[in-house]
Amino acid sequence: MEEIDSFRFTLPVHFIGLDGEEMLQFTVEFGESMKEKGNLVFNVWCGYPGARIRAFLMTATVKTNGAPVDAIMNYLQKSDEFSEMSREFISHFSK
């Protein structure tokens, strides 16, 4: 059996390098890696705030050095893949 936790956050699109006032909402599901002890595996989903549809963005693994949310957020802030996939989400699902 695997247990997962989750958290959600909202960012304006300028945080991923785009102009505009749009907001994106991200949901992160995470849990301890079954393959690598001491690591977290997480999935990131993206949508517009208030929308019912979410799209899968990415999966990644991070080492835990304290709070899981901090480790994941630090990873995402430095991740080119996260920014690229978020821009692709907007390109595909823009209103």
mmCIF file of C-alpha atoms in Angstrom:
data_model
loop_
_atom_site.group_PDB
_atom_site.id
_atom_site.type_symbol
_atom_site.label_atom_id
_atom_site.label_comp_id
_atom_site.label_asym_id
_atom_site.label_seq_id
_atom_site.Cartn_x
_atom_site.Cartn_y
_atom_site.Cartn_z
ATOM 1 C CA MET A 1 0.000 0.000 0.000
ATOM 2 C CA GLU A 2 1.163 3.494 -0.798
ATOM 3 C CA GLU A 3 0.100 6.679 0.952
ATOM 4 C CA ILE A 4 0.171 10.017 -0.811
ATOM 5 C CA ASP A 5 -0.254 13.582 0.358
ATOM 6 C CA SER A 6 -1.061 16.646 -1.700
ATOM 7 C CA PHE A 7 -0.985 20.414 -1.722
ATOM 8 C CA ARG A 8 -2.154 23.110 -4.119
ATOM 9 C CA PHE A 9 -0.797 26.521 -5.076
ATOM 10 C CA THR A 10 -1.645 29.273 -7.555
ATOM 11 C CA LEU A 11 0.810 31.325 -9.612
ATOM 12 C CA PRO A 12 0.475 34.204 -12.067
ATOM 13 C CA VAL A 13 1.774 33.244 -15.515
ATOM 14 C CA HIS A 14 4.692 35.689 -15.303
ATOM 15 C CA PHE A 15 6.355 33.200 -12.896
ATOM 16 C CA ILE A 16 6.741 30.826 -15.849
ATOM 17 C CA GLY A 17 8.016 33.516 -18.195
ATOM 18 C CA LEU A 18 4.795 34.659 -19.892
ATOM 19 C CA ASP A 19 3.141 38.058 -20.074
ATOM 20 C CA GLY A 20 -0.377 38.521 -18.811
ATOM 21 C CA GLU A 21 -2.585 38.427 -15.772
ATOM 22 C CA GLU A 22 -3.744 34.808 -16.044
ATOM 23 C CA MET A 23 -3.401 32.542 -13.046
ATOM 24 C CA LEU A 24 -2.587 28.844 -13.014
ATOM 25 C CA GLN A 25 -3.397 26.452 -10.194
ATOM 26 C CA PHE A 26 -1.115 23.487 -9.536
ATOM 27 C CA THR A 27 -1.894 20.387 -7.521
ATOM 28 C CA VAL A 28 1.015 18.269 -6.313
ATOM 29 C CA GLU A 29 0.570 14.681 -5.123
ATOM 30 C CA PHE A 30 3.568 13.218 -3.327
ATOM 31 C CA GLY A 31 4.730 10.242 -1.358
ATOM 32 C CA GLU A 32 7.836 8.347 -0.313
ATOM 33 C CA SER A 33 9.545 6.577 -3.192
ATOM 34 C CA MET A 34 9.117 2.824 -3.002
ATOM 35 C CA LYS A 35 12.312 2.389 -5.052
ATOM 36 C CA GLU A 36 14.601 4.892 -3.334
ATOM 37 C CA LYS A 37 14.293 5.326 0.429
ATOM 38 C CA GLY A 38 14.626 8.935 1.553
ATOM 39 C CA ASN A 39 13.284 10.323 -1.719
ATOM 40 C CA LEU A 40 9.879 11.721 -2.584
ATOM 41 C CA VAL A 41 8.121 11.012 -5.842
ATOM 42 C CA PHE A 42 5.595 13.612 -6.926
ATOM 43 C CA ASN A 43 3.125 14.320 -9.722
ATOM 44 C CA VAL A 44 2.151 17.832 -10.780
ATOM 45 C CA TRP A 45 -1.254 18.650 -12.253
ATOM 46 C CA CYS A 46 -2.239 22.028 -13.714
ATOM 47 C CA GLY A 47 -5.489 23.866 -14.299
ATOM 48 C CA TYR A 48 -7.113 27.255 -14.167
ATOM 49 C CA PRO A 49 -8.457 28.335 -10.752
ATOM 50 C CA GLY A 50 -12.100 27.308 -10.452
ATOM 51 C CA ALA A 51 -11.984 25.031 -13.512
ATOM 52 C CA ARG A 52 -12.951 21.387 -13.251
ATOM 53 C CA ILE A 53 -10.403 20.130 -15.763
ATOM 54 C CA ARG A 54 -6.798 19.495 -14.775
ATOM 55 C CA ALA A 55 -3.974 18.252 -16.957
ATOM 56 C CA PHE A 56 -1.028 16.122 -15.916
ATOM 57 C CA LEU A 57 2.253 18.046 -16.226
ATOM 58 C CA MET A 58 5.098 15.953 -14.881
ATOM 59 C CA THR A 59 6.533 13.450 -12.433
ATOM 60 C CA ALA A 60 9.805 13.995 -10.563
ATOM 61 C CA THR A 61 11.791 12.728 -7.590
ATOM 62 C CA VAL A 62 13.504 14.815 -4.911
ATOM 63 C CA LYS A 63 15.638 14.068 -1.862
ATOM 64 C CA THR A 64 13.945 15.036 1.349
ATOM 65 C CA ASN A 65 15.995 17.301 3.568
ATOM 66 C CA GLY A 66 13.293 18.410 5.959
ATOM 67 C CA ALA A 67 9.816 19.503 4.949
ATOM 68 C CA PRO A 68 8.511 17.695 1.843
ATOM 69 C CA VAL A 69 6.629 20.736 0.538
ATOM 70 C CA ASP A 70 9.779 22.880 0.751
ATOM 71 C CA ALA A 71 11.835 20.260 -1.124
ATOM 72 C CA ILE A 72 9.235 20.020 -3.893
ATOM 73 C CA MET A 73 8.770 23.786 -4.222
ATOM 74 C CA ASN A 74 12.551 24.342 -4.380
ATOM 75 C CA TYR A 75 12.744 21.740 -7.144
ATOM 76 C CA LEU A 76 9.900 23.337 -9.125
ATOM 77 C CA GLN A 77 11.381 26.836 -8.844
ATOM 78 C CA LYS A 78 14.553 25.598 -10.561
ATOM 79 C CA SER A 79 12.888 23.222 -13.024
ATOM 80 C CA ASP A 80 12.956 24.115 -16.718
ATOM 81 C CA GLU A 81 10.623 21.169 -17.339
ATOM 82 C CA PHE A 82 8.010 22.619 -14.960
ATOM 83 C CA SER A 83 8.095 26.009 -16.712
ATOM 84 C CA GLU A 84 8.030 24.449 -20.177
ATOM 85 C CA MET A 85 5.163 22.086 -19.399
ATOM 86 C CA SER A 86 3.183 24.941 -17.790
ATOM 87 C CA ARG A 87 3.618 27.050 -20.931
ATOM 88 C CA GLU A 88 2.490 24.088 -23.046
ATOM 89 C CA PHE A 89 -0.597 23.751 -20.848
ATOM 90 C CA ILE A 90 -1.504 27.394 -21.533
ATOM 91 C CA SER A 91 -0.847 26.986 -25.244
ATOM 92 C CA HIS A 92 -3.116 23.948 -25.415
ATOM 93 C CA PHE A 93 -5.896 24.990 -23.010
ATOM 94 C CA SER A 94 -5.920 28.793 -23.175
ATOM 95 C CA LYS A 95 -9.362 30.330 -22.912
#
